[in-house]
Tab-separated table of C-alpha atoms and ligand atoms in Angstrom:
chain	number	residue	atom	x	y	z
A	1	UNK	CA	149.982	108.263	116.006
A	2	UNK	CA	148.831	109.847	119.219
A	3	UNK	CA	148.462	113.566	119.821
A	4	UNK	CA	148.594	115.063	123.316
A	5	UNK	CA	147.529	118.668	123.836
A	6	UNK	CA	149.649	120.404	126.469
A	7	UNK	CA	148.153	123.862	125.975
A	8	UNK	CA	145.043	125.168	124.235
A	9	UNK	CA	145.074	128.860	125.134
A	10	UNK	CA	145.943	131.853	122.989
A	11	UNK	CA	147.915	134.862	124.233
A	12	UNK	CA	146.763	134.898	127.880
A	13	UNK	CA	146.996	131.645	129.822
A	14	UNK	CA	143.979	130.935	132.060
A	15	UNK	CA	143.749	128.836	135.207
A	16	UNK	CA	142.561	125.921	133.034
A	17	UNK	CA	144.517	126.475	129.849
A	18	UNK	CA	148.219	126.762	129.084
A	19	UNK	CA	149.502	128.432	125.892
A	20	UNK	CA	150.140	126.338	122.764
A	21	UNK	CA	152.133	123.115	122.846
A	22	UNK	CA	151.374	119.723	121.315
A	23	UNK	CA	153.219	116.406	121.485
A	24	UNK	CA	152.837	113.973	118.628
A	25	UNK	CA	153.864	110.394	119.324
A	26	UNK	CA	154.608	108.637	116.032
A	27	UNK	CA	156.011	105.132	116.361
A	28	UNK	CA	157.233	105.962	119.885
A	29	UNK	CA	159.198	108.986	118.726
A	30	UNK	CA	158.041	112.267	120.210
A	31	UNK	CA	157.685	115.524	118.300
A	32	UNK	CA	157.069	118.709	120.278
A	33	UNK	CA	155.104	121.303	118.323
A	34	UNK	CA	155.285	124.822	119.763
A	35	UNK	CA	156.500	125.408	123.276
A	36	UNK	CA	154.406	127.968	125.154
A	37	UNK	CA	155.113	128.955	128.739
A	38	UNK	CA	154.648	126.018	131.128
A	39	UNK	CA	155.385	123.315	128.539
A	40	UNK	CA	157.876	121.492	130.753
A	41	UNK	CA	155.408	121.441	133.650
A	42	UNK	CA	152.777	120.020	131.318
A	43	UNK	CA	155.225	117.396	130.035
A	44	UNK	CA	155.837	116.289	133.628
A	45	UNK	CA	152.156	116.337	134.533
A	46	UNK	CA	151.341	114.163	131.522
A	47	UNK	CA	154.276	111.813	132.176
A	48	UNK	CA	155.907	112.495	128.828
A	49	UNK	CA	159.615	111.781	128.912
A	50	UNK	CA	161.705	114.836	128.017
A	51	UNK	CA	164.555	112.690	126.779
A	52	UNK	CA	162.436	111.119	124.044
A	53	UNK	CA	161.886	114.482	122.350
A	54	UNK	CA	164.451	114.889	119.571
A	55	UNK	CA	162.581	117.350	117.355
A	56	UNK	CA	160.949	120.662	118.301
A	57	UNK	CA	158.889	122.655	115.793
A	58	UNK	CA	158.187	126.353	116.425
A	59	UNK	CA	155.402	127.841	114.321
A	60	UNK	CA	156.265	131.510	114.852
A	61	UNK	CA	157.878	133.988	117.174
A	62	UNK	CA	154.985	135.034	119.392
A	63	UNK	CA	155.456	134.419	123.091
A	64	UNK	CA	152.474	132.115	123.516
A	65	UNK	CA	154.239	129.649	121.195
A	66	UNK	CA	157.818	129.898	122.375
A	67	UNK	CA	158.260	131.325	125.879
A	68	UNK	CA	158.570	127.804	127.291
A	69	UNK	CA	161.595	126.846	125.253
A	70	UNK	CA	164.264	128.546	127.364
A	71	UNK	CA	163.264	126.684	130.487
A	72	UNK	CA	162.935	123.419	128.595
A	73	UNK	CA	166.378	123.694	126.959
A	74	UNK	CA	167.918	124.595	130.289
A	75	UNK	CA	166.270	121.604	132.004
A	76	UNK	CA	167.365	119.219	129.247
A	77	UNK	CA	170.908	120.423	129.780
A	78	UNK	CA	170.707	120.079	133.576
A	79	UNK	CA	169.463	116.540	133.021
A	80	UNK	CA	172.691	115.857	131.099
A	81	UNK	CA	171.232	115.364	127.642
A	82	UNK	CA	173.860	114.398	125.064
A	83	UNK	CA	171.725	113.661	121.987
A	84	UNK	CA	171.515	116.542	119.478
A	85	UNK	CA	168.174	118.345	119.375
A	86	UNK	CA	166.677	119.313	116.020
A	87	UNK	CA	164.949	122.678	116.219
A	88	UNK	CA	162.809	123.924	113.326
A	89	UNK	CA	161.854	127.593	113.591
A	90	UNK	CA	161.544	130.820	111.595
A	91	UNK	CA	164.980	131.699	110.250
A	92	UNK	CA	165.478	134.822	112.390
A	93	UNK	CA	165.142	132.792	115.584
A	94	UNK	CA	168.674	131.386	115.254
A	95	UNK	CA	170.224	134.737	116.212
A	96	UNK	CA	167.739	135.315	119.054
A	97	UNK	CA	168.228	131.858	120.545
A	98	UNK	CA	171.998	131.766	120.498
A	99	UNK	CA	172.238	135.334	121.756
A	100	UNK	CA	169.921	134.412	124.648
A	101	UNK	CA	172.052	131.403	125.559
A	102	UNK	CA	175.149	133.580	125.540
A	103	UNK	CA	173.544	136.446	127.506
A	104	UNK	CA	172.429	134.050	130.231
A	105	UNK	CA	175.705	132.136	130.216
A	106	UNK	CA	173.962	128.890	129.301
A	107	UNK	CA	176.291	126.232	127.940
A	108	UNK	CA	174.072	123.412	126.773
A	109	UNK	CA	175.231	119.828	127.256
A	110	UNK	CA	173.989	118.970	123.747
A	111	UNK	CA	174.094	120.346	120.205
A	112	UNK	CA	171.207	122.210	118.638
A	113	UNK	CA	170.702	121.455	114.965
A	114	UNK	CA	168.834	124.590	113.884
A	115	UNK	CA	166.704	124.202	110.743
A	116	UNK	CA	165.537	127.617	109.455
A	117	UNK	CA	162.047	128.053	108.019
A	118	UNK	CA	161.597	130.802	105.444
A	119	UNK	CA	159.904	129.466	102.310
A	120	UNK	CA	156.657	130.759	100.813
A	121	UNK	CA	155.818	127.277	99.548
A	122	UNK	CA	155.573	123.918	101.312
A	123	UNK	CA	158.997	122.490	102.088
A	124	UNK	CA	159.887	119.020	103.336
A	125	UNK	CA	161.997	119.476	106.460
A	126	UNK	CA	162.254	115.925	107.802
A	127	UNK	CA	162.325	112.509	106.177
A	128	UNK	CA	162.964	109.408	108.253
A	129	UNK	CA	162.088	105.730	108.317
A	130	UNK	CA	158.460	106.233	109.307
A	131	UNK	CA	157.348	109.691	108.254
A	132	UNK	CA	157.933	112.983	106.501
A	133	UNK	CA	157.319	116.454	107.883
A	134	UNK	CA	156.480	119.385	105.634
A	135	UNK	CA	156.444	123.028	106.742
A	136	UNK	CA	154.064	125.384	104.949
A	137	UNK	CA	153.375	129.127	105.289
A	138	UNK	CA	150.442	130.519	107.267
A	139	UNK	CA	148.967	134.021	107.091
A	140	UNK	CA	149.635	135.784	110.400
A	141	UNK	CA	151.073	139.097	111.634
A	142	UNK	CA	154.622	137.718	111.549
A	143	UNK	CA	156.104	134.879	109.445
A	144	UNK	CA	154.342	131.716	110.641
A	145	UNK	CA	154.435	128.087	109.577
A	146	UNK	CA	152.205	125.049	109.837
A	147	UNK	CA	153.498	121.477	109.932
A	148	UNK	CA	152.214	118.366	108.217
A	149	UNK	CA	153.301	114.990	109.621
A	150	UNK	CA	152.643	112.215	107.163
A	151	UNK	CA	153.329	108.514	107.752
A	152	UNK	CA	155.079	106.631	104.996
A	153	UNK	CA	153.153	103.684	103.573
A	154	UNK	CA	153.939	100.577	105.594
A	155	UNK	CA	155.127	97.349	103.978
A	156	UNK	CA	152.506	94.943	102.650
A	157	UNK	CA	151.496	92.109	104.979
A	158	UNK	CA	152.470	88.658	103.783
A	159	UNK	CA	149.810	85.960	104.194
A	160	UNK	CA	151.195	83.189	106.446
A	161	UNK	CA	149.407	80.391	104.598
A	162	UNK	CA	150.932	81.588	101.313
A	163	UNK	CA	154.450	81.074	102.675
A	164	UNK	CA	153.679	77.399	103.285
A	165	UNK	CA	151.603	76.913	100.156
A	166	UNK	CA	154.313	78.238	97.787
A	167	UNK	CA	157.254	77.339	99.990
A	168	UNK	CA	158.566	80.912	99.968
A	169	UNK	CA	162.113	81.158	101.392
A	170	UNK	CA	162.662	83.747	104.158
A	171	UNK	CA	165.260	85.588	102.104
A	172	UNK	CA	162.624	86.502	99.491
A	173	UNK	CA	160.102	87.915	101.966
A	174	UNK	CA	161.444	91.501	102.301
A	175	UNK	CA	161.119	92.081	98.527
A	176	UNK	CA	157.595	90.630	98.534
A	177	UNK	CA	156.630	92.934	101.413
A	178	UNK	CA	157.777	95.861	99.248
A	179	UNK	CA	155.299	94.728	96.548
A	180	UNK	CA	157.380	92.312	94.460
A	181	UNK	CA	155.977	89.141	92.878
A	182	UNK	CA	157.364	85.703	93.784
A	183	UNK	CA	159.011	83.609	91.056
A	184	UNK	CA	159.156	79.903	91.831
A	185	UNK	CA	162.049	77.642	90.847
A	186	UNK	CA	160.051	76.324	87.879
A	187	UNK	CA	159.643	79.903	86.579
A	188	UNK	CA	155.971	80.386	87.436
A	189	UNK	CA	155.181	83.803	88.838
A	190	UNK	CA	152.887	84.254	91.833
A	191	UNK	CA	151.378	87.733	91.798
A	192	UNK	CA	152.017	89.854	94.856
A	193	UNK	CA	148.290	90.433	95.387
A	194	UNK	CA	147.849	86.685	95.864
A	195	UNK	CA	150.319	86.399	98.718
A	196	UNK	CA	149.996	89.730	100.555
A	197	UNK	CA	147.350	92.054	101.954
A	198	UNK	CA	147.394	95.844	101.949
A	199	UNK	CA	148.748	97.659	105.003
A	200	UNK	CA	146.531	100.239	106.753
A	201	UNK	CA	146.298	103.652	105.067
A	202	UNK	CA	149.098	105.992	106.182
A	203	UNK	CA	147.898	108.539	108.732
A	204	UNK	CA	148.651	112.247	108.842
A	205	UNK	CA	148.401	115.142	111.259
A	206	UNK	CA	148.565	118.857	110.435
A	207	UNK	CA	149.127	121.746	112.840
A	208	UNK	CA	147.854	125.185	111.776
A	209	UNK	CA	148.401	127.976	114.317
A	210	UNK	CA	148.287	131.014	114.120
A	211	UNK	CA	146.600	132.083	110.921
A	212	UNK	CA	143.719	133.884	109.358
A	213	UNK	CA	141.702	132.104	106.693
A	214	UNK	CA	143.288	131.885	103.252
A	215	UNK	CA	142.193	129.680	100.419
A	216	UNK	CA	145.548	128.026	99.687
A	217	UNK	CA	145.856	126.606	103.195
A	218	UNK	CA	143.399	123.773	102.471
A	219	UNK	CA	145.543	122.657	99.531
A	220	UNK	CA	148.603	122.366	101.818
A	221	UNK	CA	146.800	119.874	104.084
A	222	UNK	CA	144.550	118.169	101.532
A	223	UNK	CA	143.184	114.829	102.738
A	224	UNK	CA	144.835	115.041	106.163
A	225	UNK	CA	143.572	112.496	108.695
A	226	UNK	CA	143.495	114.933	111.616
A	227	UNK	CA	143.684	118.692	111.267
A	228	UNK	CA	144.454	120.978	114.192
A	229	UNK	CA	143.392	124.515	113.355
A	230	UNK	CA	143.298	127.496	115.641
A	231	UNK	CA	139.879	129.032	116.372
A	232	UNK	CA	140.698	131.942	118.639
A	233	UNK	CA	137.306	133.621	118.255
A	234	UNK	CA	133.633	132.844	117.718
A	235	UNK	CA	132.132	133.615	114.337
A	236	UNK	CA	130.704	137.010	115.368
A	237	UNK	CA	134.251	138.326	115.880
A	238	UNK	CA	135.254	138.174	112.271
A	239	UNK	CA	136.763	141.642	112.089
A	240	UNK	CA	138.895	141.261	115.242
A	241	UNK	CA	140.111	137.912	113.903
A	242	UNK	CA	141.106	139.547	110.660
A	243	UNK	CA	142.917	142.483	112.323
A	244	UNK	CA	144.869	140.203	114.662
A	245	UNK	CA	145.674	137.572	112.021
A	246	UNK	CA	143.566	134.849	113.623
A	247	UNK	CA	140.681	132.549	112.733
A	248	UNK	CA	137.116	132.201	113.885
A	249	UNK	CA	135.345	128.886	114.349
A	250	UNK	CA	133.857	129.253	110.865
A	251	UNK	CA	137.289	129.842	109.315
A	252	UNK	CA	138.721	126.709	110.935
A	253	UNK	CA	135.730	124.576	109.937
A	254	UNK	CA	135.756	125.924	106.401
A	255	UNK	CA	139.423	125.027	105.948
A	256	UNK	CA	138.751	121.514	107.313
A	257	UNK	CA	135.862	121.130	104.874
A	258	UNK	CA	137.841	122.382	101.883
A	259	UNK	CA	140.810	120.194	102.833
A	260	UNK	CA	138.504	117.149	103.154
A	261	UNK	CA	140.097	116.484	106.536
A	262	UNK	CA	139.079	113.362	108.454
A	263	UNK	CA	138.546	115.242	111.738
A	264	UNK	CA	139.220	118.690	113.135
A	265	UNK	CA	140.518	119.771	116.542
A	266	UNK	CA	140.169	123.455	117.354
A	267	UNK	CA	142.192	125.294	119.978
A	268	UNK	CA	144.192	128.475	120.747
A	269	UNK	CA	141.066	129.816	122.432
A	270	UNK	CA	140.857	133.418	123.554
A	271	UNK	CA	140.791	133.740	127.362
A	272	UNK	CA	137.373	135.443	127.043
A	273	UNK	CA	135.775	131.977	126.549
A	274	UNK	CA	135.355	130.255	129.901
A	275	UNK	CA	133.945	127.195	128.173
A	276	UNK	CA	135.149	126.619	124.599
A	277	UNK	CA	132.363	124.059	124.014
A	278	UNK	CA	130.338	126.895	122.436
A	279	UNK	CA	133.087	127.302	119.858
A	280	UNK	CA	133.006	123.592	119.048
A	281	UNK	CA	129.232	123.780	118.533
A	282	UNK	CA	129.689	126.612	116.060
A	283	UNK	CA	132.390	124.812	114.093
A	284	UNK	CA	130.252	121.658	113.964
A	285	UNK	CA	127.576	123.555	112.037
A	286	UNK	CA	130.045	123.580	109.135
A	287	UNK	CA	132.296	120.614	109.927
A	288	UNK	CA	130.517	118.052	112.140
A	289	UNK	CA	133.615	116.054	113.099
A	290	UNK	CA	135.065	118.881	115.194
A	291	UNK	CA	136.607	118.293	118.630
A	292	UNK	CA	137.851	120.614	121.352
A	293	UNK	CA	141.529	120.795	122.255
A	294	UNK	CA	141.672	120.133	125.999
A	295	UNK	CA	144.873	120.489	128.015
A	296	UNK	CA	146.235	117.112	129.030
A	297	UNK	CA	143.976	115.162	126.694
A	298	UNK	CA	145.249	112.681	124.098
A	299	UNK	CA	143.680	111.880	120.739
A	300	UNK	CA	144.351	108.903	118.504
A	301	UNK	CA	144.921	110.079	114.927
A	302	UNK	CA	142.404	108.274	112.724
A	303	UNK	CA	140.280	107.062	115.629
A	304	UNK	CA	138.678	110.017	117.372
A	305	UNK	CA	136.158	107.726	119.075
A	306	UNK	CA	138.991	106.975	121.451
A	307	UNK	CA	139.463	110.680	122.177
B	401	ZN	ZN1	149.252	132.439	119.363
B	402	ZN	ZN1	150.694	134.559	116.940
């Protein structure tokens, strides 16, 4: 899985930072998470193909997370898209979206499959061949949701030499890859562990923006490989963070620590920080494996050395 940050700014874009948008590439399928203003320009700049995006996840209805969607939908239509687009967003967005399309006389060339988010508990919203996606509630000024992308365990790897040694017919291999033992014609059973090796651990990515700190959040993303958590403010701005429903660097790092996350990326930086590196330094005091979200940068989930 590869994550590309398209925007790392909070409310006000800066000359270096666009508002929130992430693209997760999982097995060559692209998932767009939030769609702040300028997302389609950032997609072009980073050579990400619009047509490969079939799922868009909107965390909440604040402009810095959604103002880019109207332009993107319009462009997809102008490009002649036919494939349905799955859109996951707070339930009340359905009315706003379709009313907007009608008001602006936009007749899309494709269907929108709108999936409403409204639950107070984690809810699985997507389940396909390779992964599941779960939406979970955040604590913000308006209903807001985080998203957890979790790979499904891959099949076991069959050992080539074992195929020859036990003369395993091809037709039996799929069941063995799923963990089954191999029974020979004479009735002897070869244990699965003798003829296969374990696949790599499934990876996961969680997106948490916007939210203030709350204890339950860590349990929603427990053990996640890579956690993205907003850190709008430095730790001295605790009270402003609380009033505005946002997190400080300490809040983000604390959640990563409590969740036992593999690594943490912080973003959604207030425009008052010219250089967010100071925020990363603060977070690292609590959670050393913290990285800065940088517009246009890609990160390999589970291998941040390649970041
Ligand atoms: Zn925001
Ligand atoms: Zn917000």
